[in-house]
Coordinates of C-alpha atoms and ligand atoms in Angstrom, one line a residue:
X1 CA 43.8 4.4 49.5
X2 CA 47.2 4.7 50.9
X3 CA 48.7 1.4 50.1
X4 CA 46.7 1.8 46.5
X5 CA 48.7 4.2 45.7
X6 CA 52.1 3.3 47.1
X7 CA 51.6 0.0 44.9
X8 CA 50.8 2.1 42.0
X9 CA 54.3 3.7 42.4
X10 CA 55.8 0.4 43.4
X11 CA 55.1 -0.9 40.1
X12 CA 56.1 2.5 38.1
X13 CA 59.1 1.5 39.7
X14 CA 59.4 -1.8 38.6
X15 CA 58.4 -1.2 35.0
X16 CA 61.0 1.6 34.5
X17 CA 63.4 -0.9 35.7
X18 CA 62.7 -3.4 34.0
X19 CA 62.1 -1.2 30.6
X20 CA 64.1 -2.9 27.8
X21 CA 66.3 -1.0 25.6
X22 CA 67.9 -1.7 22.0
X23 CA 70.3 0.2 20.1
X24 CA 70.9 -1.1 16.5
X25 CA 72.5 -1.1 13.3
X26 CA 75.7 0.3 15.3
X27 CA 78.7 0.9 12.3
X28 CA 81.1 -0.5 14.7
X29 CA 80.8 -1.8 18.4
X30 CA 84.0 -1.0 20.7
X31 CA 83.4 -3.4 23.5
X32 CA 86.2 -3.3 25.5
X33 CA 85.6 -6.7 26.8
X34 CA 88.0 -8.9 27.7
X35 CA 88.9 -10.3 23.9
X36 CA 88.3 -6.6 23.2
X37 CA 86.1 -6.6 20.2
X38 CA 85.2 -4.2 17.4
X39 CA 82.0 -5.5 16.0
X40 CA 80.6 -4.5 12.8
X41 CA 76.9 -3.8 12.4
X42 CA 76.4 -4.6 16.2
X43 CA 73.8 -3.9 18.4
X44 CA 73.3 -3.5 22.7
X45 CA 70.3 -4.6 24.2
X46 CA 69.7 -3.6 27.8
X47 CA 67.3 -4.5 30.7
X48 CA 66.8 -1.4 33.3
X49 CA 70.6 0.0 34.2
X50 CA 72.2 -3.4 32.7
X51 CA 73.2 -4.4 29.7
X52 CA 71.9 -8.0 28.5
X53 CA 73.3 -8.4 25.1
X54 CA 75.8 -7.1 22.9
X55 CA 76.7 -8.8 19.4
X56 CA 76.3 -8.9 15.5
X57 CA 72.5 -7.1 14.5
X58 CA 71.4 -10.1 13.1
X59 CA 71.6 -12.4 16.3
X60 CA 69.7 -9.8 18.7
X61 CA 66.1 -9.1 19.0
X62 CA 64.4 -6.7 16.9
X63 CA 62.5 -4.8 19.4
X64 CA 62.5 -3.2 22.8
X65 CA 60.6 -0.9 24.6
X66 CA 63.0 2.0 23.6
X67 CA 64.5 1.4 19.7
X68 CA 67.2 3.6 18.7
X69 CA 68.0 2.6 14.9
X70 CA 71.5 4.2 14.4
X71 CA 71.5 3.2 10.5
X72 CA 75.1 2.0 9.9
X73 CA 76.2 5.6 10.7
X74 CA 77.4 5.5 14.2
X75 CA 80.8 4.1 16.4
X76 CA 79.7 3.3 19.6
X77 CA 82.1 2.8 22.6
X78 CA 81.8 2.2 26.5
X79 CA 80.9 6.0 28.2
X80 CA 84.6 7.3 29.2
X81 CA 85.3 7.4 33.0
X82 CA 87.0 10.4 34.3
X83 CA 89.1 9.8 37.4
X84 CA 90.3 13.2 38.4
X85 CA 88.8 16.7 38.6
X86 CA 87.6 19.8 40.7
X87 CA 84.5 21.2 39.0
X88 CA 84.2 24.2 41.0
X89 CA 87.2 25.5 39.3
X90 CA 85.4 26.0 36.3
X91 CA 84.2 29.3 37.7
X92 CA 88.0 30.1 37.5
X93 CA 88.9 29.2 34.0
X94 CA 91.8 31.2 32.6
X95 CA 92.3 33.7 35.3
X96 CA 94.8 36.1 34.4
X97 CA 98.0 36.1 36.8
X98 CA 97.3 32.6 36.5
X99 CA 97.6 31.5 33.5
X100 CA 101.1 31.0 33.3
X101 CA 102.2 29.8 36.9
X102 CA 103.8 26.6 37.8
X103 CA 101.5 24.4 40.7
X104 CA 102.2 26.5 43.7
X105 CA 102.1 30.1 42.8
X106 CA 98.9 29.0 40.8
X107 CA 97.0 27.6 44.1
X108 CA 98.7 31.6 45.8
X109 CA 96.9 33.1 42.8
X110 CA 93.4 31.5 43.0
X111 CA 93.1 30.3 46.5
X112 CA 91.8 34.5 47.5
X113 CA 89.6 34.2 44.8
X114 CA 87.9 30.4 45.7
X115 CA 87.8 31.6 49.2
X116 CA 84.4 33.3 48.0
X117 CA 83.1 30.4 46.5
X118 CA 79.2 29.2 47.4
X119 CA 76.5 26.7 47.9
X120 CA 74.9 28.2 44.4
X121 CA 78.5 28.3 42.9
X122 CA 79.1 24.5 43.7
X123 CA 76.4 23.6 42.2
X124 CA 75.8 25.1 38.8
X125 CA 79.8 24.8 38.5
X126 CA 79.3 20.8 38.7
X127 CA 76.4 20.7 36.6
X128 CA 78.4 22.9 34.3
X129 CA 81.2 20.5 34.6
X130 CA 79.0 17.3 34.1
X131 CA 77.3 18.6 31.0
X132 CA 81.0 19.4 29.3
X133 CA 81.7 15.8 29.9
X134 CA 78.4 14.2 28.7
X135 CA 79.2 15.9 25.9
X136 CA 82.0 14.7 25.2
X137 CA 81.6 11.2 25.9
X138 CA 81.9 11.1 29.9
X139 CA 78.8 8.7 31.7
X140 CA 80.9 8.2 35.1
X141 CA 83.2 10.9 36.6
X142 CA 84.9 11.5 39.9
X143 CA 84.8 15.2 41.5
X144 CA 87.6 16.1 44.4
X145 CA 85.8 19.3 46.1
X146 CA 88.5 20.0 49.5
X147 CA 87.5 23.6 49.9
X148 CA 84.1 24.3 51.8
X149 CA 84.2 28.4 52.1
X150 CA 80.8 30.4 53.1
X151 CA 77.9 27.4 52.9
X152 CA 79.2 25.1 50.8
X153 CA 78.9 21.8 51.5
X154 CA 79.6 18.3 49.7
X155 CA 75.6 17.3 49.3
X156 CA 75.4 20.4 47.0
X157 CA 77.5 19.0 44.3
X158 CA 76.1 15.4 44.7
X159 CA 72.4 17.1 44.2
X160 CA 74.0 18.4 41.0
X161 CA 75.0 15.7 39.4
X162 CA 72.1 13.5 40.6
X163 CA 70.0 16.0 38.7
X164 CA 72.1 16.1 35.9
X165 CA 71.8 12.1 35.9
X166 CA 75.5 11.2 35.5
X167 CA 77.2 8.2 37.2
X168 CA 79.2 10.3 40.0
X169 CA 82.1 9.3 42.6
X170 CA 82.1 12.1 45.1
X171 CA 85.1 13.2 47.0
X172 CA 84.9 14.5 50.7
X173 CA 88.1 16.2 50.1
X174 CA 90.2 18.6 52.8
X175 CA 92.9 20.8 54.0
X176 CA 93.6 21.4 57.9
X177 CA 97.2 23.0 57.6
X178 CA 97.3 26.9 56.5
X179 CA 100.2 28.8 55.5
X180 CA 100.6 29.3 59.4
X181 CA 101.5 25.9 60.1
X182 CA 103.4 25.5 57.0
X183 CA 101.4 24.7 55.1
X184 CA 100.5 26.3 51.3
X185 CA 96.7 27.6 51.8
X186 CA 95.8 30.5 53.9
X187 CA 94.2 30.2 56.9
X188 CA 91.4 31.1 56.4
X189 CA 90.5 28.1 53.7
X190 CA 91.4 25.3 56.1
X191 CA 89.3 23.5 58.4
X192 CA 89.8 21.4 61.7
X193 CA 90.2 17.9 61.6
X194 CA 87.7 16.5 63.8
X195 CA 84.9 18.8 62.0
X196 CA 86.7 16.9 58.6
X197 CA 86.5 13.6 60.0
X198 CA 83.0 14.4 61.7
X199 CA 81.6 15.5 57.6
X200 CA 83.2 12.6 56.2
X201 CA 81.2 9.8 58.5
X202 CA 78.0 11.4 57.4
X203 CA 78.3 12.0 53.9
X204 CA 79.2 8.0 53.8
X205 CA 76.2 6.8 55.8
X206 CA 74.2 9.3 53.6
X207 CA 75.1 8.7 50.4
X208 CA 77.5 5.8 49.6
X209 CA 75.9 3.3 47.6
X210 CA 78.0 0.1 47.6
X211 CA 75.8 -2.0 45.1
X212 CA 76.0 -2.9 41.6
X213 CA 75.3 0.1 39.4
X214 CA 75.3 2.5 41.9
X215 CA 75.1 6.2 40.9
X216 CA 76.8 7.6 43.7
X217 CA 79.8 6.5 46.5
X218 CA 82.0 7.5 48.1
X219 CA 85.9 9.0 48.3
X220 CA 87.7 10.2 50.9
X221 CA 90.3 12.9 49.8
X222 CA 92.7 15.1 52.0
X223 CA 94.1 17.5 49.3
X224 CA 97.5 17.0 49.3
X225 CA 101.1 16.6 51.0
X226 CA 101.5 20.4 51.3
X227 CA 97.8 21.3 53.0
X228 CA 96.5 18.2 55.3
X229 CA 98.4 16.5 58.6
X230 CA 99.5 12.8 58.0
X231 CA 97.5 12.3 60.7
X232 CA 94.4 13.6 58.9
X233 CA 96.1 11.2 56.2
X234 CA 95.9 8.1 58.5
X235 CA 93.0 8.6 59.8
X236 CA 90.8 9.3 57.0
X237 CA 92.4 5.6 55.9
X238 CA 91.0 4.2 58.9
X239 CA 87.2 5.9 58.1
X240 CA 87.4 4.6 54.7
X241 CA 88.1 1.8 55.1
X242 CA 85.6 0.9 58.0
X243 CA 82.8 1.5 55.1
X244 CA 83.4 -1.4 52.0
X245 CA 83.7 0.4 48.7
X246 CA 84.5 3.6 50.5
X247 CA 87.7 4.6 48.6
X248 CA 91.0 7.3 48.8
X249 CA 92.5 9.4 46.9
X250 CA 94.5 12.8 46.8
X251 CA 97.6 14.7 44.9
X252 CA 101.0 13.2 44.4
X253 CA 104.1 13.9 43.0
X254 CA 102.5 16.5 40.9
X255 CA 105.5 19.1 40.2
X256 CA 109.2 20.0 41.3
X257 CA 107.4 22.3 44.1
X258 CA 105.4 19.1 45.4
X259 CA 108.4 16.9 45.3
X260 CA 110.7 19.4 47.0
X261 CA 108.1 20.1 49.6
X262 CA 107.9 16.2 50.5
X263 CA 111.5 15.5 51.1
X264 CA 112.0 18.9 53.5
X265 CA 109.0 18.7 55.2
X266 CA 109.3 14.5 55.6
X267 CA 112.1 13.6 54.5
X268 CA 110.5 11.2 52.1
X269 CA 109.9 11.0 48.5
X270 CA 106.4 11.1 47.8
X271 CA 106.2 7.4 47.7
X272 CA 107.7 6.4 50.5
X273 CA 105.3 8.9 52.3
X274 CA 102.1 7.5 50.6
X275 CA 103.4 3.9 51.7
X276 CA 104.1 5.3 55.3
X277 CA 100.3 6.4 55.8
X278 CA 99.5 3.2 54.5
X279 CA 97.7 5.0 51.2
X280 CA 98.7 2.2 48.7
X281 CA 96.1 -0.4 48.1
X282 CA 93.2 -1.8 45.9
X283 CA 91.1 1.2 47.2
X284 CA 93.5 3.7 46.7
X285 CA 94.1 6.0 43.5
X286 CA 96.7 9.4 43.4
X287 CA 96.4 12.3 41.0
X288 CA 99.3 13.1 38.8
X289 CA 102.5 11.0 40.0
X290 CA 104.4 12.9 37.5
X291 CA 107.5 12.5 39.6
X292 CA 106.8 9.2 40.8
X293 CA 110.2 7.0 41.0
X294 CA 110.7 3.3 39.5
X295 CA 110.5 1.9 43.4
X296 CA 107.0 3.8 44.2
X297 CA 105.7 2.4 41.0
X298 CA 106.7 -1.1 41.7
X299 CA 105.1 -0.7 44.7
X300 CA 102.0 0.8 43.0
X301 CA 101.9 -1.9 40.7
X302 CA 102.3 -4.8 43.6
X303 CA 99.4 -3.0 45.6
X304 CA 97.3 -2.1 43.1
X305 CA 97.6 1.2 44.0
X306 CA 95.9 3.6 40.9
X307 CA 97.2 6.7 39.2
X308 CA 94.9 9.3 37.3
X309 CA 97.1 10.8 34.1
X310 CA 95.9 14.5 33.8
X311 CA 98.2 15.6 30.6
X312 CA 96.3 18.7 30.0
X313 CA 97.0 20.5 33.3
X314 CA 100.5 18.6 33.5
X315 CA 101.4 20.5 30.5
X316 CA 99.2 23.8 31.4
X317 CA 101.4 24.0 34.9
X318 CA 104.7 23.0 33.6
X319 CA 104.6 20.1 35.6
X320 CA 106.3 17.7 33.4
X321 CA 105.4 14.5 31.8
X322 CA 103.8 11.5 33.8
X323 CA 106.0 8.2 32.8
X324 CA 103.0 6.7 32.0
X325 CA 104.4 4.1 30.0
X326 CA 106.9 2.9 32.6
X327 CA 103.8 2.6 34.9
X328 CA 101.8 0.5 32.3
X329 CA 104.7 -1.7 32.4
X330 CA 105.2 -2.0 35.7
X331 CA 101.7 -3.4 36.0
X332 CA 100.0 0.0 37.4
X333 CA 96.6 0.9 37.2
X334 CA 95.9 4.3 35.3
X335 CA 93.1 6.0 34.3
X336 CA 92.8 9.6 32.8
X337 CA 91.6 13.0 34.7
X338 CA 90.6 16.2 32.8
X339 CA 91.4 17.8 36.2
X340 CA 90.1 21.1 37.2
X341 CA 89.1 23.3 35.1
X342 CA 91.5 26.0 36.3
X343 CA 94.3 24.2 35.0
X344 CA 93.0 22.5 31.9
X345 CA 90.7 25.2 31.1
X346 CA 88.5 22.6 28.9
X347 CA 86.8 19.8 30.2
X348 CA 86.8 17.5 27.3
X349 CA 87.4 13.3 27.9
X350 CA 88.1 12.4 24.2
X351 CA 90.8 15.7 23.8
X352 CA 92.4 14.2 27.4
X353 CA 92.6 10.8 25.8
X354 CA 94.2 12.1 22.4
X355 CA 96.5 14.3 24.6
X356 CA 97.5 11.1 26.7
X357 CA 98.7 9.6 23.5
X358 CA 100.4 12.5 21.7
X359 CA 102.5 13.5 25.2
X360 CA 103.5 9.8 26.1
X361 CA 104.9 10.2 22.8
X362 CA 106.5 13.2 23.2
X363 CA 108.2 11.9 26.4
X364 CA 109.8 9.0 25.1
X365 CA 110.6 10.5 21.6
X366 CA 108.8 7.6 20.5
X367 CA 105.9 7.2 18.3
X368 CA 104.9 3.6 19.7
X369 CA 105.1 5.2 23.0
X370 CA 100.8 4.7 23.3
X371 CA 98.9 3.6 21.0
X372 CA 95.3 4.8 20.4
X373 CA 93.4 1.9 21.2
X374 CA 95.5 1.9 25.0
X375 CA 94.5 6.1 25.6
X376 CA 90.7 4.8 24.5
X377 CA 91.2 1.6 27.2
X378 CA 93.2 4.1 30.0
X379 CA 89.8 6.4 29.3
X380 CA 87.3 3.8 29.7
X381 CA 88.3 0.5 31.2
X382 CA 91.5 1.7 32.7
X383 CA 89.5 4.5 35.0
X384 CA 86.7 1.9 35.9
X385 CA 89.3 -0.2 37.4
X386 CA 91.0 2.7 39.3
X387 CA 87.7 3.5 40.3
X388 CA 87.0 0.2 42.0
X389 CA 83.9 -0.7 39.3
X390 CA 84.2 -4.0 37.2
X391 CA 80.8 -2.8 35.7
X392 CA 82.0 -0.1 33.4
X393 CA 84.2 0.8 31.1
X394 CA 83.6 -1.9 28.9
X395 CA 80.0 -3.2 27.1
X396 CA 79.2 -6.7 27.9
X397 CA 75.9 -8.9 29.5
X398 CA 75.9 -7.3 33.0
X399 CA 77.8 -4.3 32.9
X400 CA 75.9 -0.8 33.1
X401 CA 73.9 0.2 30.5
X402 CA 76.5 3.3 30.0
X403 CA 77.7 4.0 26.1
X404 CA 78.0 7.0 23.6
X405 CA 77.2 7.2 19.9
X406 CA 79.6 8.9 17.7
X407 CA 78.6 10.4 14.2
X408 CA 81.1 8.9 11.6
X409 CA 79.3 11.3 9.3
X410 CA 80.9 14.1 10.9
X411 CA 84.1 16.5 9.4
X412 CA 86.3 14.7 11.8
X413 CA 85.6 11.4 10.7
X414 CA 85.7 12.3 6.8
X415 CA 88.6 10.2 5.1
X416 CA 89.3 8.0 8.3
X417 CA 87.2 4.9 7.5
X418 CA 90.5 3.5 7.7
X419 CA 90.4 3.0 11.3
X420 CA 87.8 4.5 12.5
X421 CA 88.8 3.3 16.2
X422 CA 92.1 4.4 15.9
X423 CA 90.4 8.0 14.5
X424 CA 88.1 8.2 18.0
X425 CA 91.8 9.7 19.2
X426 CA 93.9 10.7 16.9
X427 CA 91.3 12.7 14.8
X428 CA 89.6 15.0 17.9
X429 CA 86.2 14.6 17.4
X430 CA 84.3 16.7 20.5
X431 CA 81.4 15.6 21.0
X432 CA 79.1 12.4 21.1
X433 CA 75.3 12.4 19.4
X434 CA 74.1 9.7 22.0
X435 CA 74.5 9.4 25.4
X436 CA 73.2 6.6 27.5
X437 CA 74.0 6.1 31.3
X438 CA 72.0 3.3 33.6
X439 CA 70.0 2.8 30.1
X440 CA 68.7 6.1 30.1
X441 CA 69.2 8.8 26.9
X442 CA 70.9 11.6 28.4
X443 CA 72.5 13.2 25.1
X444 CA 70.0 12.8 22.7
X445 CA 71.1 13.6 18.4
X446 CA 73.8 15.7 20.2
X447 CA 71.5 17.3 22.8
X448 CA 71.9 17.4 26.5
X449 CA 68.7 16.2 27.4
X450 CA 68.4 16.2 31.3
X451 CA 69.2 20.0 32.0
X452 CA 69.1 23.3 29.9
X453 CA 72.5 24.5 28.3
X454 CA 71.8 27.7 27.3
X455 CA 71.0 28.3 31.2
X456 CA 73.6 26.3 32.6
X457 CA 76.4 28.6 31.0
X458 CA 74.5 31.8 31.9
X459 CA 74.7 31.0 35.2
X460 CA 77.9 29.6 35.5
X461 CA 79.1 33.1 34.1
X462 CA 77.0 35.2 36.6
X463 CA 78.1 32.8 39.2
X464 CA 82.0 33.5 37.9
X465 CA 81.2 37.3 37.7
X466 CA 80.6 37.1 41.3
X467 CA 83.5 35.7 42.8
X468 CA 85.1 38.0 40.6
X469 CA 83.4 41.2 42.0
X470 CA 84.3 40.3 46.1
X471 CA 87.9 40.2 44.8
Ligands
ZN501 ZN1 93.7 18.1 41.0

């Protein structure tokens, strides 16, 4: 009876693998393959998590198991990959005393109040976090969580998001030096390295999944120059990279404070520091690098070393503006971060890509500073490659089955038929009507399907109210 019904499973299995899936009548395709083509009246027909074809209407088949006719009416594009954020923080969102501090008195002002942040609070903060981005186009993100107060653990947030179905890259981040060591976070929010180190090893035998189309792996991710040991540095390098696929990532070069803090505590630049740990590489990616020099970057770019470009919170802080151009360049691989929600205060990947274009801009007093179509390829296949993935960020036979629908019906899109690519940035539409990820609807006719909204924010606020009562 046993094995009757295990087989019965077995081939439940199977068949929702192997389910077939075909969106058609798409208005215009953006592949973002390698010729990167805009196809009009284009179609996507998938197999299980993978894409199978992708061309012209006419030359696909006409049925699937699952048939979503989008009438001419839709721009579909490859799900946007975000490659930096802390989704806890979005129980601190606009805190007052902090909402006009540069980086370090910002992490003085909220580190007391994360300090009394929970297993409960991890957890409906990244499924908070996760639905924000569906919304708005996001089917793969990256989460850095390096503050494990009370009983929270990393498993928390990874049940979140495997609930909430979205493509995740978790982060075992850290901090082992408190203000007593010279470092910036208190005491009391920093943990010993072995215990670090000890975490890290299990959460990769647990849950790192190297393979093709994998919904989970790995990071390691010691917060920062100013709140880890190099040696915690070095030898996280050596745990990651005993485990393939396993990859790195932390802060650098954020602000003046950051910069300042590297050459009197090291003597180094924050390059030459990342090179001394050995933390440039193919599985490497930093956060910010907004005062990263012309030599780091060559190096960056010979190494391929990644960058994630948060402008929001680079303008929220005061940080300055990341020479993102000068990186792109150089060769350097750079994807785009909404960061934390503490110092972005929105979570929104099409705003971060519009933003990306309008401030590289901005920097270089130069209107063909970016281009839209590069912010839509830094959002999509520019943070798949940073992430280590050749199998999103881009819609073609193989890749994952991982795409959003955008209304061209909608206000934003009225009078930009033009180029309505080019309008994807430059006109700030917020949210997607379709969401696929692994070929399975997760925004459905601008619904988030896989968890309740309404209940999601209520408790995200009574979460937030209670870290707010302790302090
Ligand atoms: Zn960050």
């Amino acid at each position: 009876m046993w094995s009757i019904l295990r087989y019965a499973a077995h081939r439940r299995f199977l068949t929702r693998l192997t389910r077939t899936l075909l969106v058609k009548n798409i208005h215009t395709l953006v592949t973002m393959d390698e010729q990167r083509r805009e196809i009009r009246n284009a179609s996507i027909l998938a197999e299980g998590p993978a894409i199978t074809q992708v061309g012209p209407t006419a030359l696909l088949p006409d049925h699937a198991d699952e048939v979503l006719d989008l009438k001419g009416r839709y721009i579909v594009l490859p799900g946007l990959v975000n490659t930096h954020h802390h989704f806890y923080q979005t129980l601190t969102r606009a805190v007052p005393g902090a909402q006009s501090c540069e980086l370090f008195d910002w992490l003085r002002k909220l580190y007391p109040i994360w300090s009394h942040l929970e297993a409960s609070g991890v957890y409906v903060s990244a499924q908070m976090a996760a639905a924000e981005l569906m919304l708005s186009g996001c089917t793969t993100s990256s989460d850095h969580l390096y503050l494990f107060p009370n009983d929270c653990t990393l498993d928390d947030e990874i049940r979140a998001l495997a609930d909430i179905g979205m493509r995740f890259h978790a982060s075992r981040g850290s901090m082992s030096v408190g203000e007593s060591q010279g470092g910036l976070p208190p005491d009391a929010l920093v943990e010993a390295e072995s215990k670090i180190l000890k975490d890290s090893q299990r959460l990769i035998e647990r849950y790192h999944d190297e393979s093709r189309y994998a919904m989970t792996r790995m990071t390691l991710a010691p917060c920062s120059p100013f709140s880890v040991s190099p040696d915690l540095m070095r030898e996280s390098a050596l745990l990651a990279r005993c485990h393939p696929g396993v990859r790195l990532h932390t802060h650098l070069a954020e602000s003046a404070t950051d910069l300042a803090y590297s050459r009197e505590r090291f003597r180094m630049t924050p390059g030459e520091y990342a090179e001394s740990l050995g933390w440039v590489g193919h599985d490497v990616w930093h956060a910010h690098c907004v005062h990263l020099d012309d030599v780091a970057m060559r190096r960056f770019a010979e190494t391929g070393t990644g960058v994630a470009h948060c402008p929001t919170s680079n303008m929220r802080l005061g940080s300055g503006i990341a020479p993102i151009k000068r990186m792109l360049l150089k060769g350097v691989r750079v994807g785009l971060g909404v960061d934390g929600a503490a110092s972005n205060d929105g979570t929104n990947m099409l705003h971060e890509a519009r933003l990306a274009c309008l401030l590289a801009r901005a920097g270089d007093c130069d209107p063909t500073a970016m281009d839209p179509r590069t912010a839509l390829e830094l959002a999509t296949r520019g943070g798949a490659a940073v992430l280590g993935r050749d199998d999103i960020g881009r819609l073609a036979p193989g890749t994952c089955a991982d795409f959003v629908a955008l209304d061209i019906d909608q206000p934003q899109f009225a009078g930009a038929g033009w180029d309505l690519v080019a309008a994807l940035v430059l006109a700030q539409p917020d949210e997607v009507s379709y969401s696929f990820i692994n070929g399975r609807r997760v925004v459905d006719r601008g619904r988030l399907v896989t968890a309740d909204l309404a209940l999601l924010v209520e408790r995200t606020q009574e979460a937030a109210a209670a870290m707010a009562a302790k302090v």
